[in-house]
Amino acid sequence: MGTSFINTLSYIQRGNPTDSTSQSSNEDYPLLTPTLDKLPDATNTDTITISGQTTIDINVTLFVNTKETAQTKSDGTGTFKFEKVKLNVGSNLIKVVVANKAKEKEEASITMVLDKTKPALTLNGPVDGANYPSTTTIVNVNGTTEANSIVHVSGNQAIVEDSGKFSYNLPVTAGENSIEINSVDEAGNVTNVKLTITVEAAPAAADGPQP
């Protein structure tokens, strides 16, 4: 047999010297501090999904308010996900801890508020059922609501001050005008107020002199 065949057979019997290093484990990668995908500061939903990225194929532990609630492993891209994570009413400290076989650890945390209370909404004007003269073309809708809420007046966004005061000049026409005010807080809770005002019709033009 030729020397080429003998050398090949010897290579197969010994095994490929690179086989032992052809597949990498997570020990071959540095332990990365986990990053969490963006979540809102507040929500009105009891359960949420928490996801993020870290070192590939590594243990990931989830804590909510210092209590361990779930474990998983990151996938081949370093992505991890926890679904249906239950929150407590009020502030929740959410922490993710990653650890490798060398018992090294890294962590990341965020705070999220579970708020299921509708925002306060007090309307100062106009008064429901109020009548306005025929010359009225604009009515100022104003009041107070929860700070950092978003207010719409009949679909138009009003200016909301840091104190929660809001104001919007709403165009009106002769006859009945239905007005709806919506306040949405940071968690997505909504409070609605509806009212109706009436603008008098313009007086009919006087008839000219009869011949």
PDB file of N, CA and C in Angstrom, residues 33-138:
ATOM      1  N   THR A  33     -22.378  41.053  31.238  1.00  0.00           N
ATOM      2  CA  THR A  33     -23.452  41.626  32.048  1.00  0.00           C
ATOM      3  C   THR A  33     -24.738  41.609  31.238  1.00  0.00           C
ATOM      4  N   PRO A  34     -25.824  41.051  31.764  1.00  0.00           N
ATOM      5  CA  PRO A  34     -27.055  40.965  30.973  1.00  0.00           C
ATOM      6  C   PRO A  34     -27.638  42.343  30.675  1.00  0.00           C
ATOM      7  N   THR A  35     -28.231  42.477  29.510  1.00  0.00           N
ATOM      8  CA  THR A  35     -28.974  43.684  29.152  1.00  0.00           C
ATOM      9  C   THR A  35     -30.434  43.302  29.004  1.00  0.00           C
ATOM     10  N   LEU A  36     -31.317  44.125  29.518  1.00  0.00           N
ATOM     11  CA  LEU A  36     -32.758  43.854  29.468  1.00  0.00           C
ATOM     12  C   LEU A  36     -33.398  44.686  28.365  1.00  0.00           C
ATOM     13  N   ASP A  37     -34.285  44.054  27.607  1.00  0.00           N
ATOM     14  CA  ASP A  37     -35.015  44.779  26.583  1.00  0.00           C
ATOM     15  C   ASP A  37     -35.925  45.820  27.235  1.00  0.00           C
ATOM     16  N   LYS A  38     -36.180  46.895  26.491  1.00  0.00           N
ATOM     17  CA  LYS A  38     -36.902  48.045  27.029  1.00  0.00           C
ATOM     18  C   LYS A  38     -38.285  47.666  27.539  1.00  0.00           C
ATOM     19  N   LEU A  39     -38.606  48.139  28.747  1.00  0.00           N
ATOM     20  CA  LEU A  39     -39.924  47.961  29.340  1.00  0.00           C
ATOM     21  C   LEU A  39     -40.422  49.320  29.834  1.00  0.00           C
ATOM     22  N   PRO A  40     -41.736  49.519  29.894  1.00  0.00           N
ATOM     23  CA  PRO A  40     -42.251  50.797  30.405  1.00  0.00           C
ATOM     24  C   PRO A  40     -41.996  50.933  31.899  1.00  0.00           C
ATOM     25  N   ASP A  41     -42.001  52.163  32.384  1.00  0.00           N
ATOM     26  CA  ASP A  41     -41.817  52.395  33.816  1.00  0.00           C
ATOM     27  C   ASP A  41     -43.021  51.921  34.629  1.00  0.00           C
ATOM     28  N   ALA A  42     -44.197  51.905  33.986  1.00  0.00           N
ATOM     29  CA  ALA A  42     -45.422  51.504  34.682  1.00  0.00           C
ATOM     30  C   ALA A  42     -46.326  50.734  33.728  1.00  0.00           C
ATOM     31  N   THR A  43     -47.162  49.871  34.302  1.00  0.00           N
ATOM     32  CA  THR A  43     -48.104  49.087  33.509  1.00  0.00           C
ATOM     33  C   THR A  43     -49.352  48.820  34.335  1.00  0.00           C
ATOM     34  N   ASN A  44     -50.451  48.492  33.655  1.00  0.00           N
ATOM     35  CA  ASN A  44     -51.661  48.072  34.366  1.00  0.00           C
ATOM     36  C   ASN A  44     -51.951  46.592  34.117  1.00  0.00           C
ATOM     37  N   THR A  45     -50.949  45.877  33.587  1.00  0.00           N
ATOM     38  CA  THR A  45     -51.073  44.454  33.289  1.00  0.00           C
ATOM     39  C   THR A  45     -50.418  43.624  34.387  1.00  0.00           C
ATOM     40  N   ASP A  46     -51.117  42.597  34.852  1.00  0.00           N
ATOM     41  CA  ASP A  46     -50.619  41.779  35.971  1.00  0.00           C
ATOM     42  C   ASP A  46     -49.365  40.987  35.618  1.00  0.00           C
ATOM     43  N   THR A  47     -49.245  40.545  34.368  1.00  0.00           N
ATOM     44  CA  THR A  47     -48.099  39.742  33.955  1.00  0.00           C
ATOM     45  C   THR A  47     -47.413  40.383  32.757  1.00  0.00           C
ATOM     46  N   ILE A  48     -46.102  40.205  32.681  1.00  0.00           N
ATOM     47  CA  ILE A  48     -45.319  40.786  31.598  1.00  0.00           C
ATOM     48  C   ILE A  48     -44.311  39.766  31.082  1.00  0.00           C
ATOM     49  N   THR A  49     -43.676  40.075  29.960  1.00  0.00           N
ATOM     50  CA  THR A  49     -42.576  39.277  29.413  1.00  0.00           C
ATOM     51  C   THR A  49     -41.280  40.052  29.582  1.00  0.00           C
ATOM     52  N   ILE A  50     -40.269  39.379  30.100  1.00  0.00           N
ATOM     53  CA  ILE A  50     -38.957  39.993  30.307  1.00  0.00           C
ATOM     54  C   ILE A  50     -37.962  39.257  29.429  1.00  0.00           C
ATOM     55  N   SER A  51     -37.221  39.986  28.617  1.00  0.00           N
ATOM     56  CA  SER A  51     -36.249  39.376  27.723  1.00  0.00           C
ATOM     57  C   SER A  51     -34.979  40.212  27.694  1.00  0.00           C
ATOM     58  N   GLY A  52     -33.916  39.605  27.172  1.00  0.00           N
ATOM     59  CA  GLY A  52     -32.656  40.336  27.106  1.00  0.00           C
ATOM     60  C   GLY A  52     -31.566  39.500  26.477  1.00  0.00           C
ATOM     61  N   GLN A  53     -30.310  39.951  26.647  1.00  0.00           N
ATOM     62  CA  GLN A  53     -29.171  39.277  26.036  1.00  0.00           C
ATOM     63  C   GLN A  53     -28.023  39.165  27.042  1.00  0.00           C
ATOM     64  N   THR A  54     -27.245  38.093  26.894  1.00  0.00           N
ATOM     65  CA  THR A  54     -26.051  37.867  27.709  1.00  0.00           C
ATOM     66  C   THR A  54     -25.158  36.875  26.982  1.00  0.00           C
ATOM     67  N   THR A  55     -24.247  36.219  27.696  1.00  0.00           N
ATOM     68  CA  THR A  55     -23.397  35.184  27.122  1.00  0.00           C
ATOM     69  C   THR A  55     -24.257  34.014  26.640  1.00  0.00           C
ATOM     70  N   ILE A  56     -23.814  33.335  25.580  1.00  0.00           N
ATOM     71  CA  ILE A  56     -24.600  32.231  25.032  1.00  0.00           C
ATOM     72  C   ILE A  56     -24.613  31.039  25.988  1.00  0.00           C
ATOM     73  N   ASP A  57     -25.746  30.315  25.969  1.00  0.00           N
ATOM     74  CA  ASP A  57     -25.873  29.028  26.669  1.00  0.00           C
ATOM     75  C   ASP A  57     -25.433  29.116  28.123  1.00  0.00           C
ATOM     76  N   ILE A  58     -26.066  30.030  28.854  1.00  0.00           N
ATOM     77  CA  ILE A  58     -25.670  30.248  30.248  1.00  0.00           C
ATOM     78  C   ILE A  58     -26.909  30.334  31.131  1.00  0.00           C
ATOM     79  N   ASN A  59     -26.769  29.995  32.402  1.00  0.00           N
ATOM     80  CA  ASN A  59     -27.899  30.015  33.332  1.00  0.00           C
ATOM     81  C   ASN A  59     -28.325  31.436  33.646  1.00  0.00           C
ATOM     82  N   VAL A  60     -29.651  31.669  33.602  1.00  0.00           N
ATOM     83  CA  VAL A  60     -30.222  32.986  33.875  1.00  0.00           C
ATOM     84  C   VAL A  60     -31.311  32.811  34.925  1.00  0.00           C
ATOM     85  N   THR A  61     -31.226  33.578  36.007  1.00  0.00           N
ATOM     86  CA  THR A  61     -32.205  33.490  37.095  1.00  0.00           C
ATOM     87  C   THR A  61     -32.917  34.822  37.233  1.00  0.00           C
ATOM     88  N   LEU A  62     -34.230  34.758  37.411  1.00  0.00           N
ATOM     89  CA  LEU A  62     -35.057  35.956  37.548  1.00  0.00           C
ATOM     90  C   LEU A  62     -35.523  36.116  38.987  1.00  0.00           C
ATOM     91  N   PHE A  63     -35.380  37.349  39.504  1.00  0.00           N
ATOM     92  CA  PHE A  63     -35.884  37.694  40.831  1.00  0.00           C
ATOM     93  C   PHE A  63     -36.876  38.852  40.698  1.00  0.00           C
ATOM     94  N   VAL A  64     -37.984  38.763  41.425  1.00  0.00           N
ATOM     95  CA  VAL A  64     -38.945  39.868  41.517  1.00  0.00           C
ATOM     96  C   VAL A  64     -39.105  40.215  42.987  1.00  0.00           C
ATOM     97  N   ASN A  65     -38.699  41.430  43.325  1.00  0.00           N
ATOM     98  CA  ASN A  65     -38.734  41.877  44.729  1.00  0.00           C
ATOM     99  C   ASN A  65     -37.966  40.916  45.635  1.00  0.00           C
ATOM    100  N   THR A  66     -36.749  40.579  45.237  1.00  0.00           N
ATOM    101  CA  THR A  66     -35.790  39.720  45.943  1.00  0.00           C
ATOM    102  C   THR A  66     -36.186  38.241  45.966  1.00  0.00           C
ATOM    103  N   LYS A  67     -37.332  37.884  45.422  1.00  0.00           N
ATOM    104  CA  LYS A  67     -37.770  36.485  45.422  1.00  0.00           C
ATOM    105  C   LYS A  67     -37.454  35.848  44.076  1.00  0.00           C
ATOM    106  N   GLU A  68     -36.761  34.687  44.110  1.00  0.00           N
ATOM    107  CA  GLU A  68     -36.485  33.970  42.867  1.00  0.00           C
ATOM    108  C   GLU A  68     -37.780  33.425  42.292  1.00  0.00           C
ATOM    109  N   THR A  69     -38.052  33.756  41.034  1.00  0.00           N
ATOM    110  CA  THR A  69     -39.325  33.364  40.432  1.00  0.00           C
ATOM    111  C   THR A  69     -39.189  32.431  39.248  1.00  0.00           C
ATOM    112  N   ALA A  70     -38.011  32.403  38.578  1.00  0.00           N
ATOM    113  CA  ALA A  70     -37.864  31.537  37.409  1.00  0.00           C
ATOM    114  C   ALA A  70     -36.394  31.401  37.038  1.00  0.00           C
ATOM    115  N   GLN A  71     -36.112  30.321  36.284  1.00  0.00           N
ATOM    116  CA  GLN A  71     -34.768  30.100  35.738  1.00  0.00           C
ATOM    117  C   GLN A  71     -34.894  29.672  34.286  1.00  0.00           C
ATOM    118  N   THR A  72     -33.884  30.014  33.500  1.00  0.00           N
ATOM    119  CA  THR A  72     -33.838  29.579  32.113  1.00  0.00           C
ATOM    120  C   THR A  72     -32.375  29.588  31.669  1.00  0.00           C
ATOM    121  N   LYS A  73     -32.138  29.307  30.378  1.00  0.00           N
ATOM    122  CA  LYS A  73     -30.793  29.395  29.814  1.00  0.00           C
ATOM    123  C   LYS A  73     -30.852  30.260  28.567  1.00  0.00           C
ATOM    124  N   SER A  74     -29.818  31.018  28.342  1.00  0.00           N
ATOM    125  CA  SER A  74     -29.740  31.792  27.110  1.00  0.00           C
ATOM    126  C   SER A  74     -29.516  30.847  25.938  1.00  0.00           C
ATOM    127  N   ASP A  75     -29.969  31.264  24.768  1.00  0.00           N
ATOM    128  CA  ASP A  75     -29.838  30.395  23.601  1.00  0.00           C
ATOM    129  C   ASP A  75     -28.498  30.630  22.887  1.00  0.00           C
ATOM    130  N   GLY A  76     -28.388  30.106  21.683  1.00  0.00           N
ATOM    131  CA  GLY A  76     -27.135  30.197  20.949  1.00  0.00           C
ATOM    132  C   GLY A  76     -26.757  31.591  20.510  1.00  0.00           C
ATOM    133  N   THR A  77     -27.677  32.534  20.640  1.00  0.00           N
ATOM    134  CA  THR A  77     -27.359  33.930  20.325  1.00  0.00           C
ATOM    135  C   THR A  77     -27.209  34.776  21.591  1.00  0.00           C
ATOM    136  N   GLY A  78     -27.393  34.141  22.760  1.00  0.00           N
ATOM    137  CA  GLY A  78     -27.302  34.870  24.018  1.00  0.00           C
ATOM    138  C   GLY A  78     -28.613  35.452  24.486  1.00  0.00           C
ATOM    139  N   THR A  79     -29.702  35.171  23.758  1.00  0.00           N
ATOM    140  CA  THR A  79     -31.010  35.726  24.108  1.00  0.00           C
ATOM    141  C   THR A  79     -31.702  34.869  25.161  1.00  0.00           C
ATOM    142  N   PHE A  80     -32.378  35.517  26.096  1.00  0.00           N
ATOM    143  CA  PHE A  80     -33.185  34.797  27.091  1.00  0.00           C
ATOM    144  C   PHE A  80     -34.538  35.477  27.214  1.00  0.00           C
ATOM    145  N   LYS A  81     -35.520  34.715  27.728  1.00  0.00           N
ATOM    146  CA  LYS A  81     -36.876  35.259  27.850  1.00  0.00           C
ATOM    147  C   LYS A  81     -37.601  34.591  29.008  1.00  0.00           C
ATOM    148  N   PHE A  82     -38.322  35.409  29.774  1.00  0.00           N
ATOM    149  CA  PHE A  82     -39.223  34.918  30.819  1.00  0.00           C
ATOM    150  C   PHE A  82     -40.625  35.424  30.481  1.00  0.00           C
ATOM    151  N   GLU A  83     -41.571  34.517  30.344  1.00  0.00           N
ATOM    152  CA  GLU A  83     -42.937  34.895  29.988  1.00  0.00           C
ATOM    153  C   GLU A  83     -43.861  34.758  31.196  1.00  0.00           C
ATOM    154  N   LYS A  84     -44.939  35.530  31.163  1.00  0.00           N
ATOM    155  CA  LYS A  84     -45.972  35.508  32.207  1.00  0.00           C
ATOM    156  C   LYS A  84     -45.379  35.746  33.595  1.00  0.00           C
ATOM    157  N   VAL A  85     -44.521  36.757  33.691  1.00  0.00           N
ATOM    158  CA  VAL A  85     -43.921  37.125  34.980  1.00  0.00           C
ATOM    159  C   VAL A  85     -44.951  37.942  35.759  1.00  0.00           C
ATOM    160  N   LYS A  86     -45.319  37.467  36.940  1.00  0.00           N
ATOM    161  CA  LYS A  86     -46.366  38.114  37.729  1.00  0.00           C
ATOM    162  C   LYS A  86     -45.789  39.269  38.543  1.00  0.00           C
ATOM    163  N   LEU A  87     -46.485  40.406  38.489  1.00  0.00           N
ATOM    164  CA  LEU A  87     -46.079  41.589  39.231  1.00  0.00           C
ATOM    165  C   LEU A  87     -46.980  41.797  40.435  1.00  0.00           C
ATOM    166  N   ASN A  88     -46.470  42.504  41.428  1.00  0.00           N
ATOM    167  CA  ASN A  88     -47.265  42.916  42.575  1.00  0.00           C
ATOM    168  C   ASN A  88     -47.733  44.355  42.375  1.00  0.00           C
ATOM    169  N   VAL A  89     -48.880  44.695  42.923  1.00  0.00           N
ATOM    170  CA  VAL A  89     -49.361  46.070  42.837  1.00  0.00           C
ATOM    171  C   VAL A  89     -48.368  46.982  43.541  1.00  0.00           C
ATOM    172  N   GLY A  90     -48.004  48.055  42.877  1.00  0.00           N
ATOM    173  CA  GLY A  90     -46.996  48.960  43.405  1.00  0.00           C
ATOM    174  C   GLY A  90     -45.672  48.769  42.697  1.00  0.00           C
ATOM    175  N   SER A  91     -44.581  49.113  43.356  1.00  0.00           N
ATOM    176  CA  SER A  91     -43.255  49.056  42.758  1.00  0.00           C
ATOM    177  C   SER A  91     -42.695  47.636  42.769  1.00  0.00           C
ATOM    178  N   ASN A  92     -42.080  47.229  41.658  1.00  0.00           N
ATOM    179  CA  ASN A  92     -41.485  45.900  41.537  1.00  0.00           C
ATOM    180  C   ASN A  92     -40.031  46.032  41.107  1.00  0.00           C
ATOM    181  N   LEU A  93     -39.126  45.466  41.905  1.00  0.00           N
ATOM    182  CA  LEU A  93     -37.715  45.412  41.538  1.00  0.00           C
ATOM    183  C   LEU A  93     -37.481  44.103  40.782  1.00  0.00           C
ATOM    184  N   ILE A  94     -37.127  44.222  39.516  1.00  0.00           N
ATOM    185  CA  ILE A  94     -36.915  43.063  38.657  1.00  0.00           C
ATOM    186  C   ILE A  94     -35.420  42.921  38.421  1.00  0.00           C
ATOM    187  N   LYS A  95     -34.868  41.771  38.801  1.00  0.00           N
ATOM    188  CA  LYS A  95     -33.424  41.549  38.674  1.00  0.00           C
ATOM    189  C   LYS A  95     -33.151  40.241  37.948  1.00  0.00           C
ATOM    190  N   VAL A  96     -32.194  40.287  37.023  1.00  0.00           N
ATOM    191  CA  VAL A  96     -31.754  39.104  36.291  1.00  0.00           C
ATOM    192  C   VAL A  96     -30.289  38.844  36.644  1.00  0.00           C
ATOM    193  N   VAL A  97     -29.990  37.599  37.040  1.00  0.00           N
ATOM    194  CA  VAL A  97     -28.625  37.219  37.417  1.00  0.00           C
ATOM    195  C   VAL A  97     -28.163  36.102  36.487  1.00  0.00           C
ATOM    196  N   VAL A  98     -26.970  36.255  35.899  1.00  0.00           N
ATOM    197  CA  VAL A  98     -26.382  35.203  35.064  1.00  0.00           C
ATOM    198  C   VAL A  98     -25.160  34.652  35.772  1.00  0.00           C
ATOM    199  N   ALA A  99     -24.917  33.345  35.593  1.00  0.00           N
ATOM    200  CA  ALA A  99     -23.779  32.697  36.253  1.00  0.00           C
ATOM    201  C   ALA A  99     -23.214  31.622  35.341  1.00  0.00           C
ATOM    202  N   ASN A 100     -21.875  31.474  35.362  1.00  0.00           N
ATOM    203  CA  ASN A 100     -21.236  30.424  34.567  1.00  0.00           C
ATOM    204  C   ASN A 100     -20.753  29.297  35.479  1.00  0.00           C
ATOM    205  N   LYS A 101     -20.094  28.300  34.891  1.00  0.00           N
ATOM    206  CA  LYS A 101     -19.660  27.135  35.665  1.00  0.00           C
ATOM    207  C   LYS A 101     -18.565  27.481  36.659  1.00  0.00           C
ATOM    208  N   ALA A 102     -17.885  28.588  36.410  1.00  0.00           N
ATOM    209  CA  ALA A 102     -16.855  29.042  37.342  1.00  0.00           C
ATOM    210  C   ALA A 102     -17.453  29.825  38.510  1.00  0.00           C
ATOM    211  N   LYS A 103     -18.797  29.882  38.558  1.00  0.00           N
ATOM    212  CA  LYS A 103     -19.549  30.560  39.613  1.00  0.00           C
ATOM    213  C   LYS A 103     -19.339  32.077  39.606  1.00  0.00           C
ATOM    214  N   GLU A 104     -18.914  32.593  38.470  1.00  0.00           N
ATOM    215  CA  GLU A 104     -18.892  34.040  38.292  1.00  0.00           C
ATOM    216  C   GLU A 104     -20.318  34.515  38.036  1.00  0.00           C
ATOM    217  N   LYS A 105     -20.640  35.720  38.489  1.00  0.00           N
ATOM    218  CA  LYS A 105     -22.001  36.230  38.345  1.00  0.00           C
ATOM    219  C   LYS A 105     -21.995  37.670  37.839  1.00  0.00           C
ATOM    220  N   GLU A 106     -23.023  37.992  37.052  1.00  0.00           N
ATOM    221  CA  GLU A 106     -23.293  39.361  36.634  1.00  0.00           C
ATOM    222  C   GLU A 106     -24.803  39.565  36.734  1.00  0.00           C
ATOM    223  N   GLU A 107     -25.236  40.807  36.906  1.00  0.00           N
ATOM    224  CA  GLU A 107     -26.673  41.049  37.049  1.00  0.00           C
ATOM    225  C   GLU A 107     -27.081  42.392  36.453  1.00  0.00           C
ATOM    226  N   ALA A 108     -28.385  42.506  36.229  1.00  0.00           N
ATOM    227  CA  ALA A 108     -28.985  43.764  35.771  1.00  0.00           C
ATOM    228  C   ALA A 108     -30.365  43.865  36.398  1.00  0.00           C
ATOM    229  N   SER A 109     -30.825  45.079  36.641  1.00  0.00           N
ATOM    230  CA  SER A 109     -32.129  45.243  37.287  1.00  0.00           C
ATOM    231  C   SER A 109     -32.842  46.491  36.777  1.00  0.00           C
ATOM    232  N   ILE A 110     -34.156  46.455  36.884  1.00  0.00           N
ATOM    233  CA  ILE A 110     -35.007  47.603  36.570  1.00  0.00           C
ATOM    234  C   ILE A 110     -36.128  47.654  37.603  1.00  0.00           C
ATOM    235  N   THR A 111     -36.838  48.770  37.636  1.00  0.00           N
ATOM    236  CA  THR A 111     -38.002  48.903  38.512  1.00  0.00           C
ATOM    237  C   THR A 111     -39.228  49.198  37.655  1.00  0.00           C
ATOM    238  N   MET A 112     -40.314  48.485  37.918  1.00  0.00           N
ATOM    239  CA  MET A 112     -41.567  48.696  37.186  1.00  0.00           C
ATOM    240  C   MET A 112     -42.720  48.773  38.179  1.00  0.00           C
ATOM    241  N   VAL A 113     -43.634  49.694  37.924  1.00  0.00           N
ATOM    242  CA  VAL A 113     -44.786  49.898  38.803  1.00  0.00           C
ATOM    243  C   VAL A 113     -46.023  49.262  38.179  1.00  0.00           C
ATOM    244  N   LEU A 114     -46.722  48.449  38.963  1.00  0.00           N
ATOM    245  CA  LEU A 114     -48.035  47.931  38.556  1.00  0.00           C
ATOM    246  C   LEU A 114     -49.097  48.839  39.158  1.00  0.00           C
ATOM    247  N   ASP A 115     -49.778  49.588  38.290  1.00  0.00           N
ATOM    248  CA  ASP A 115     -50.765  50.582  38.715  1.00  0.00           C
ATOM    249  C   ASP A 115     -52.072  50.283  37.995  1.00  0.00           C
ATOM    250  N   LYS A 116     -53.104  49.932  38.756  1.00  0.00           N
ATOM    251  CA  LYS A 116     -54.393  49.608  38.160  1.00  0.00           C
ATOM    252  C   LYS A 116     -55.472  50.628  38.531  1.00  0.00           C
ATOM    253  N   THR A 117     -55.031  51.760  39.078  1.00  0.00           N
ATOM    254  CA  THR A 117     -55.965  52.808  39.503  1.00  0.00           C
ATOM    255  C   THR A 117     -56.122  53.852  38.405  1.00  0.00           C
ATOM    256  N   LYS A 118     -57.347  54.172  38.053  1.00  0.00           N
ATOM    257  CA  LYS A 118     -57.594  55.184  37.027  1.00  0.00           C
ATOM    258  C   LYS A 118     -57.146  56.562  37.523  1.00  0.00           C
ATOM    259  N   PRO A 119     -56.638  57.397  36.631  1.00  0.00           N
ATOM    260  CA  PRO A 119     -56.181  58.729  37.060  1.00  0.00           C
ATOM    261  C   PRO A 119     -57.341  59.623  37.454  1.00  0.00           C
ATOM    262  N   ALA A 120     -57.111  60.452  38.461  1.00  0.00           N
ATOM    263  CA  ALA A 120     -58.113  61.449  38.833  1.00  0.00           C
ATOM    264  C   ALA A 120     -58.277  62.435  37.688  1.00  0.00           C
ATOM    265  N   LEU A 121     -59.497  62.882  37.468  1.00  0.00           N
ATOM    266  CA  LEU A 121     -59.779  63.854  36.402  1.00  0.00           C
ATOM    267  C   LEU A 121     -60.888  64.780  36.876  1.00  0.00           C
ATOM    268  N   THR A 122     -60.523  66.035  37.133  1.00  0.00           N
ATOM    269  CA  THR A 122     -61.484  67.046  37.585  1.00  0.00           C
ATOM    270  C   THR A 122     -61.617  68.115  36.518  1.00  0.00           C
ATOM    271  N   LEU A 123     -62.838  68.349  36.083  1.00  0.00           N
ATOM    272  CA  LEU A 123     -63.084  69.347  35.042  1.00  0.00           C
ATOM    273  C   LEU A 123     -63.560  70.644  35.684  1.00  0.00           C
ATOM    274  N   ASN A 124     -62.832  71.722  35.424  1.00  0.00           N
ATOM    275  CA  ASN A 124     -63.217  73.038  35.947  1.00  0.00           C
ATOM    276  C   ASN A 124     -64.165  73.775  35.009  1.00  0.00           C
ATOM    277  N   GLY A 125     -64.044  73.533  33.750  1.00  0.00           N
ATOM    278  CA  GLY A 125     -64.928  74.181  32.794  1.00  0.00           C
ATOM    279  C   GLY A 125     -64.743  73.560  31.419  1.00  0.00           C
ATOM    280  N   PRO A 126     -65.785  73.583  30.603  1.00  0.00           N
ATOM    281  CA  PRO A 126     -67.092  74.185  30.861  1.00  0.00           C
ATOM    282  C   PRO A 126     -67.982  73.276  31.708  1.00  0.00           C
ATOM    283  N   VAL A 127     -69.120  73.805  32.096  1.00  0.00           N
ATOM    284  CA  VAL A 127     -70.085  73.058  32.903  1.00  0.00           C
ATOM    285  C   VAL A 127     -71.022  72.292  31.974  1.00  0.00           C
ATOM    286  N   ASP A 128     -71.298  71.050  32.335  1.00  0.00           N
ATOM    287  CA  ASP A 128     -72.214  70.249  31.534  1.00  0.00           C
ATOM    288  C   ASP A 128     -73.575  70.930  31.452  1.00  0.00           C
ATOM    289  N   GLY A 129     -74.106  71.055  30.234  1.00  0.00           N
ATOM    290  CA  GLY A 129     -75.416  71.661  30.019  1.00  0.00           C
ATOM    291  C   GLY A 129     -75.383  73.172  29.880  1.00  0.00           C
ATOM    292  N   ALA A 130     -74.197  73.759  29.917  1.00  0.00           N
ATOM    293  CA  ALA A 130     -74.100  75.221  29.831  1.00  0.00           C
ATOM    294  C   ALA A 130     -74.526  75.720  28.456  1.00  0.00           C
ATOM    295  N   ASN A 131     -75.060  76.948  28.437  1.00  0.00           N
ATOM    296  CA  ASN A 131     -75.457  77.615  27.197  1.00  0.00           C
ATOM    297  C   ASN A 131     -74.519  78.780  26.927  1.00  0.00           C
ATOM    298  N   TYR A 132     -74.172  78.958  25.655  1.00  0.00           N
ATOM    299  CA  TYR A 132     -73.273  80.024  25.262  1.00  0.00           C
ATOM    300  C   TYR A 132     -73.939  80.877  24.185  1.00  0.00           C
ATOM    301  N   PRO A 133     -73.604  82.153  24.126  1.00  0.00           N
ATOM    302  CA  PRO A 133     -74.211  83.032  23.114  1.00  0.00           C
ATOM    303  C   PRO A 133     -73.777  82.648  21.699  1.00  0.00           C
ATOM    304  N   SER A 134     -74.495  83.122  20.743  1.00  0.00           N
ATOM    305  CA  SER A 134     -74.247  82.749  19.350  1.00  0.00           C
ATOM    306  C   SER A 134     -72.886  83.205  18.847  1.00  0.00           C
ATOM    307  N   THR A 135     -72.299  84.183  19.513  1.00  0.00           N
ATOM    308  CA  THR A 135     -70.984  84.687  19.087  1.00  0.00           C
ATOM    309  C   THR A 135     -69.842  83.762  19.511  1.00  0.00           C
ATOM    310  N   THR A 136     -70.140  82.730  20.287  1.00  0.00           N
ATOM    311  CA  THR A 136     -69.100  81.831  20.801  1.00  0.00           C
ATOM    312  C   THR A 136     -68.605  80.895  19.697  1.00  0.00           C
ATOM    313  N   THR A 137     -67.308  80.890  19.480  1.00  0.00           N
ATOM    314  CA  THR A 137     -66.702  79.977  18.498  1.00  0.00           C
ATOM    315  C   THR A 137     -65.670  79.051  19.139  1.00  0.00           C
ATOM    316  N   ILE A 138     -65.207  79.418  20.341  1.00  0.00           N
ATOM    317  CA  ILE A 138     -64.201  78.612  21.048  1.00  0.00           C
ATOM    318  C   ILE A 138     -64.571  78.523  22.521  1.00  0.00           C
TER     319      ILE A 138
END
